[in-house]
Amino acid sequence: MNKLKAQQWMSQALDGELSARRRQRLEQWLAAHPEDRVLWDQWQQIGSQLRAAVEAVPPLRSSAQAWAGIRAELDDQKAAAGAWTWFGGRSAAWAGSLAALLIIATGVWWWSFYTPTPVSTAVAEVDRTQVEWIDTDIESAMPVVYTDAGTGLTVIWVSFDEEKREDNGYAG
Amino acid sequence: MQPKTSNEQTEYDAATVRRWVQAAQAGDQEAYGALVKMYYSRVHGLLLGMVRNAEDADDLAQQVWIKVWRKLHTFKGEADFYTWVYRIATFAGLDFIRKRNRQREVDWPQDYDGPTETMAETTSSVRSRPDEVSVTNEVWQAFETALGTLSPEHRAVLVLREVEGLAYDEIAKALRCRRGTVMSRLFYARQRMQTMMKDWR
């Protein structure tokens, strides 16, 4: 056994984690190496000093005072959580309805702005063009121009004799 | 259920503790209060050994018990209740030390003098009976300083072993590391403490 191994075993022995057989070998080592026996004592002191230090410093508050503080904190958190639960529970239905209403309203607004305008409205909005004459080379064609009462559109109607039209090569 | 809570720090039998835990899990704050009162001092001692400052240990102990309440529903009763609590406390302590160390690096890189009241200072003020003072304040100061040179992980292992008296397997479980790691950390911590304290012996 070398020094490092002996010291590792010392640490384990202090913690009660060394087997009986190794402990026996360690005792033999310590008997032959007094400087490691000193180290053993010092390591023991470290443990007892740490325990003494911790025991010498009691909590600043008694456990009853500490519990009062903890309870107050828990109550605060419970109240906050309760408010949140209410918000997320019964009022969630209201919040949901409100959100749905908002979505519908936004949709309607958007639709009213961006949906293509109906033809009749479009025509009504553009500058009217006055039809002054209609020229066609269809023989016997008779143009008719009138304003449709329903749509407001200016309708140009050309009527002609079908037989004469075919004779002049306007088929199809 | 009305647990007896007037007698601070009284150790109750395992069955009583189990009943309190079950009641607390069902939302009974009185039962939880009984558990807090029973173990508060021990958790404080564990944290004090780790953070080395009485005030910090007090604040941290309170936070730990609030955290324990929040996590209570996850406690399955497989381990002893206090074992479960000290695991939470140990991690809270480690977190605190890491954060504090980072804060020090940011805030006081040049002229940091240490916490306002260290364990050594508190110890010397609390130890008022002369017959109790077996070592000088300087030695306590050196001890506290030496403890402060250990990493949070090494300190945690040392405290869990020396203050809580845990076995290697329990420490390994608490810190979620291997048994061999516990063994080597303890060995290193002792060597380091002994070297740092050499001049004071």
XYZ file of C-alpha atoms in Angstrom:
373
model
C 0.000 0.000 0.000
C 1.327 3.451 -0.850
C 0.690 6.768 0.906
C -2.041 7.925 -1.463
C -3.970 4.682 -1.131
C -3.562 4.788 2.655
C -4.953 8.315 2.789
C -7.873 7.408 0.555
C -8.639 4.534 2.900
C -8.321 6.909 5.849
C -10.996 9.112 4.372
C -13.261 6.121 3.802
C -12.559 4.756 7.284
C -13.539 8.095 8.828
C -16.858 7.786 7.046
C -17.353 4.200 8.147
C -17.189 3.031 4.550
C -14.036 0.885 4.711
C -14.294 -2.874 4.950
C -13.040 -4.592 8.115
C -10.183 -6.267 6.248
C -8.953 -2.961 4.782
C -9.451 -1.235 8.081
C -7.087 -3.736 9.669
C -4.460 -3.074 7.007
C -4.934 0.657 7.490
C -4.356 0.337 11.240
C -1.078 -1.411 10.513
C -0.110 1.378 8.153
C -0.970 4.080 10.682
C 1.064 2.325 13.345
C 4.055 2.451 11.036
C 3.414 5.995 9.772
C 2.753 8.416 12.676
C 2.569 11.414 10.293
C -0.540 9.845 8.748
C -1.969 9.267 12.220
C -1.637 13.029 12.760
C -3.411 13.601 9.466
C -6.156 11.208 10.549
C -6.694 13.260 13.733
C -6.784 16.498 11.756
C -9.363 15.144 9.333
C -11.475 14.080 12.277
C -11.203 17.616 13.644
C -12.428 19.079 10.363
C -15.631 17.111 10.741
C -16.154 18.023 14.359
C -15.365 21.691 13.692
C -17.878 21.818 10.902
C -20.545 20.250 13.082
C -19.707 22.594 15.965
C -19.840 25.607 13.659
C -23.252 24.660 12.343
C -24.619 23.848 15.784
C -23.269 27.110 17.175
C -25.284 29.152 14.708
C -28.971 28.562 15.336
C -31.481 29.867 12.805
C -32.116 33.597 13.143
C -35.822 32.810 13.494
C -37.395 30.103 15.586
C -39.085 27.356 13.614
C -42.481 28.800 14.636
C -41.498 32.238 13.339
C -40.105 30.699 10.197
C -43.331 28.765 9.662
C -45.366 31.959 10.111
C -43.304 33.578 7.346
C -43.566 30.527 5.111
C -47.311 30.304 5.668
C -47.784 33.973 4.846
C -45.819 33.456 1.639
C -47.864 30.377 0.762
C -51.100 32.286 1.424
C -49.952 35.105 -0.861
C -49.105 32.631 -3.576
C -52.430 30.853 -3.082
C -54.329 34.131 -3.387
C -52.418 35.014 -6.550
C -53.029 31.540 -7.945
C -56.714 31.803 -6.983
C -57.097 35.031 -8.875
C -55.427 33.441 -11.838
C -57.679 30.398 -11.592
C -60.766 32.629 -11.547
C -59.461 34.441 -14.567
C -58.756 31.200 -16.308
C -61.962 29.505 -15.211
C -65.395 31.155 -15.164
C -64.261 34.280 -16.880
C -62.555 32.201 -19.538
C -65.963 31.735 -21.151
C -66.463 35.483 -21.262
C -62.958 35.994 -22.545
C -63.551 33.348 -25.212
C -66.818 34.914 -26.317
C -65.239 38.328 -26.452
C -62.355 36.985 -28.505
C -64.767 35.265 -30.912
C -66.767 38.461 -31.260
C -63.625 40.409 -31.953
C -62.528 37.939 -34.593
C -65.924 38.099 -36.315
C -65.961 41.901 -36.198
C -62.458 42.069 -37.618
C -63.485 39.641 -40.367
C -66.515 41.697 -41.309
C -64.466 44.881 -41.345
C -61.793 43.275 -43.475
C -64.379 41.783 -45.831
C -66.087 45.105 -46.259
C -62.815 46.709 -47.242
C -61.154 44.071 -49.346
C -63.941 42.078 -51.010
C -64.180 42.851 -54.801
C -66.890 45.412 -55.408
C -69.924 44.136 -57.387
C -69.965 45.072 -61.079
C -73.038 47.246 -60.792
C -71.427 49.277 -58.020
C -68.219 49.492 -60.020
C -70.019 50.757 -63.039
C -71.981 53.203 -60.996
C -68.761 54.552 -59.545
C -66.810 55.028 -62.777
C -67.309 57.992 -65.035
C -70.098 57.347 -67.404
C -69.205 57.294 -71.029
C -71.639 58.875 -73.307
C -72.195 56.708 -76.401
C -72.403 59.168 -79.235
C -72.509 56.822 -82.228
C -72.027 53.179 -83.163
C -70.311 52.375 -86.386
C -70.481 48.937 -87.998
C -69.989 47.639 -91.505
C -72.662 45.004 -91.090
C -75.160 45.663 -93.717
C -78.592 46.575 -92.499
C -77.279 46.706 -88.909
C -79.363 48.787 -86.627
C -77.695 49.774 -83.344
C -79.769 50.333 -80.272
C -78.359 52.103 -77.223
C -80.165 52.205 -73.955
C -79.534 52.298 -70.213
C -80.516 49.168 -68.354
C -82.735 50.180 -65.493
C -81.578 47.336 -63.232
C -77.814 47.651 -63.550
C -77.456 51.151 -64.804
C -75.266 49.857 -67.623
C -75.349 51.330 -71.052
C -76.379 48.527 -73.360
C -75.396 48.570 -77.006
C -77.518 46.307 -79.078
C -76.899 45.734 -82.736
C -79.624 44.041 -84.690
C -79.368 43.024 -88.294
C -80.847 40.747 -90.887
C -79.222 37.317 -90.445
C -79.396 36.312 -94.099
C -77.731 39.469 -95.290
C -75.038 39.045 -92.652
C -74.117 35.552 -93.934
C -73.999 36.797 -97.480
C -71.433 39.350 -96.471
C -69.220 36.678 -94.899
C -69.930 37.261 -91.177
C -70.370 33.677 -90.186
C -69.480 32.157 -86.842
C -56.163 16.583 11.891
C -54.426 18.710 14.524
C -50.806 17.646 14.877
C -48.952 18.617 17.991
C -46.852 21.575 16.953
C -46.088 23.291 20.201
C -43.014 21.269 20.984
C -40.386 22.599 18.588
C -37.820 20.260 17.113
C -39.475 17.211 18.624
C -38.716 14.091 16.647
C -41.934 12.276 15.922
C -42.228 8.678 14.916
C -42.231 7.704 11.260
C -45.962 6.923 11.219
C -46.841 10.403 12.479
C -44.553 12.004 9.910
C -46.175 9.905 7.190
C -49.635 11.013 8.326
C -48.576 14.659 8.267
C -47.057 14.271 4.837
C -50.250 12.675 3.491
C -52.374 15.376 5.079
C -50.093 18.078 3.707
C -50.321 16.499 0.268
C -54.086 16.806 0.595
C -53.636 20.526 1.260
C -53.549 20.595 5.074
C -51.286 23.529 5.905
C -51.335 22.779 9.631
C -49.837 19.364 8.987
C -47.256 20.926 6.716
C -46.466 23.449 9.432
C -45.746 20.583 11.812
C -43.262 19.138 9.306
C -41.601 22.506 8.782
C -41.235 23.069 12.524
C -39.802 19.621 13.019
C -37.151 19.832 10.315
C -36.515 23.569 9.975
C -33.418 23.600 12.150
C -31.829 20.673 10.334
C -32.426 22.186 6.925
C -31.015 25.463 8.202
C -27.895 23.686 9.496
C -27.381 21.934 6.189
C -27.721 25.199 4.296
C -25.549 27.096 6.749
C -22.710 24.638 6.196
C -23.069 25.166 2.482
C -23.620 28.922 2.174
C -21.578 29.927 5.274
C -23.787 32.869 6.120
C -26.511 32.819 8.763
C -28.812 35.306 7.062
C -28.537 33.641 3.671
C -29.141 30.237 5.250
C -32.290 31.584 6.907
C -33.695 33.070 3.704
C -32.763 30.011 1.740
C -34.364 27.678 4.281
C -37.622 29.584 3.880
C -37.412 29.311 0.086
C -36.685 25.604 0.360
C -39.815 24.993 2.433
C -41.921 26.946 -0.047
C -40.446 24.869 -2.845
C -41.094 21.657 -0.890
C -44.761 22.636 -0.513
C -45.058 23.230 -4.243
C -43.414 19.913 -5.067
C -45.156 17.951 -2.354
C -47.500 16.232 -4.807
C -44.451 14.620 -6.474
C -43.301 12.952 -3.246
C -44.168 9.284 -3.621
C -43.085 8.171 -0.190
C -40.390 5.877 -1.557
C -37.728 7.674 0.445
C -37.885 9.101 3.935
C -39.531 12.548 3.857
C -36.505 14.336 5.284
C -34.240 12.568 2.761
C -36.406 14.013 0.031
C -36.301 17.448 1.663
C -32.531 17.552 2.059
C -32.116 16.675 -1.603
C -34.167 19.723 -2.501
C -32.281 21.794 0.073
C -28.892 20.614 -1.198
C -29.703 21.599 -4.757
C -31.093 24.920 -3.564
C -27.841 25.478 -1.653
C -25.709 24.587 -4.652
C -27.759 26.872 -6.884
C -27.428 29.687 -4.406
C -23.642 29.335 -4.123
C -23.212 29.204 -7.886
C -25.358 32.286 -8.376
C -23.578 34.107 -5.576
C -20.176 33.228 -7.022
C -21.236 34.480 -10.441
C -22.587 37.648 -8.847
C -19.305 38.211 -7.030
C -17.373 37.788 -10.250
C -19.549 40.441 -11.843
C -19.918 42.839 -8.923
C -16.736 42.589 -6.930
C -13.909 41.419 -9.129
C -11.247 43.463 -7.377
C -12.114 44.364 -3.843
C -14.668 41.879 -2.545
C -14.276 41.418 1.201
C -16.603 38.493 1.673
C -20.187 38.262 2.892
C -21.423 40.674 5.529
C -21.596 38.069 8.271
C -19.747 34.848 7.784
C -20.290 31.680 9.731
C -17.094 32.333 11.664
C -18.268 35.791 12.732
C -21.680 34.506 13.696
C -20.152 31.567 15.484
C -17.906 33.756 17.575
C -20.827 35.980 18.554
C -23.163 33.115 19.333
C -20.633 31.149 21.333
C -20.890 33.243 24.434
C -19.996 30.672 27.105
C -16.229 30.748 27.643
C -16.034 27.037 28.404
C -17.543 26.283 25.035
C -14.875 28.146 23.135
C -12.268 25.495 22.599
C -10.611 27.239 19.708
C -9.809 30.843 19.015
C -11.754 33.079 16.703
C -8.772 33.100 14.378
C -9.023 29.350 13.980
C -12.733 29.623 13.276
C -11.993 32.319 10.746
C -9.364 30.106 9.132
C -11.760 27.185 9.134
C -14.470 29.251 7.501
C -12.016 30.605 4.947
C -10.808 27.095 4.148
C -14.388 25.956 3.741
C -14.938 28.850 1.380
C -12.138 27.678 -0.888
C -13.966 24.449 -1.632
C -16.154 24.270 -4.700
C -19.923 24.143 -4.026
C -19.938 20.438 -4.913
C -17.050 19.577 -2.562
C -18.606 21.624 0.222
C -21.969 19.958 -0.283
C -20.413 16.515 -0.018
C -18.505 17.467 3.118
C -21.584 18.977 4.777
C -23.838 16.066 3.858
C -21.290 13.685 5.289
C -20.121 15.556 8.390
C -23.246 17.481 9.360
C -26.010 15.224 8.081
C -24.020 12.022 8.636
C -25.117 10.553 5.313
C -23.604 7.417 3.831
C -21.860 7.560 0.442
C -24.826 6.029 -1.339
C -27.212 8.554 0.167
C -24.940 11.452 -0.782
C -24.604 10.062 -4.287
C -28.377 9.868 -4.582
C -28.841 13.354 -3.173
C -26.332 14.894 -5.554
C -27.146 12.578 -8.456
C -23.558 11.504 -8.895
C -21.639 8.251 -8.545
C -20.478 6.760 -5.276
C -16.872 6.976 -6.473
C -17.337 10.701 -7.094
C -18.545 11.169 -3.525
C -15.543 9.241 -2.254
C -13.023 11.287 -4.218
C -14.712 14.603 -3.456
C -14.609 13.883 0.253
C -10.964 12.889 0.070
C -10.106 16.059 -1.854
C -12.196 18.269 0.482
C -10.401 16.899 3.542
C -6.982 17.302 1.972
C -7.788 20.837 0.931
C -9.190 21.815 4.331
C -6.215 20.293 6.095
C -3.746 22.140 3.859
C -5.562 25.442 4.322
C -5.723 24.990 8.080
C -2.108 23.860 8.431
C -0.852 27.205 9.717
C -3.512 27.404 12.392
C -2.828 24.124 14.123
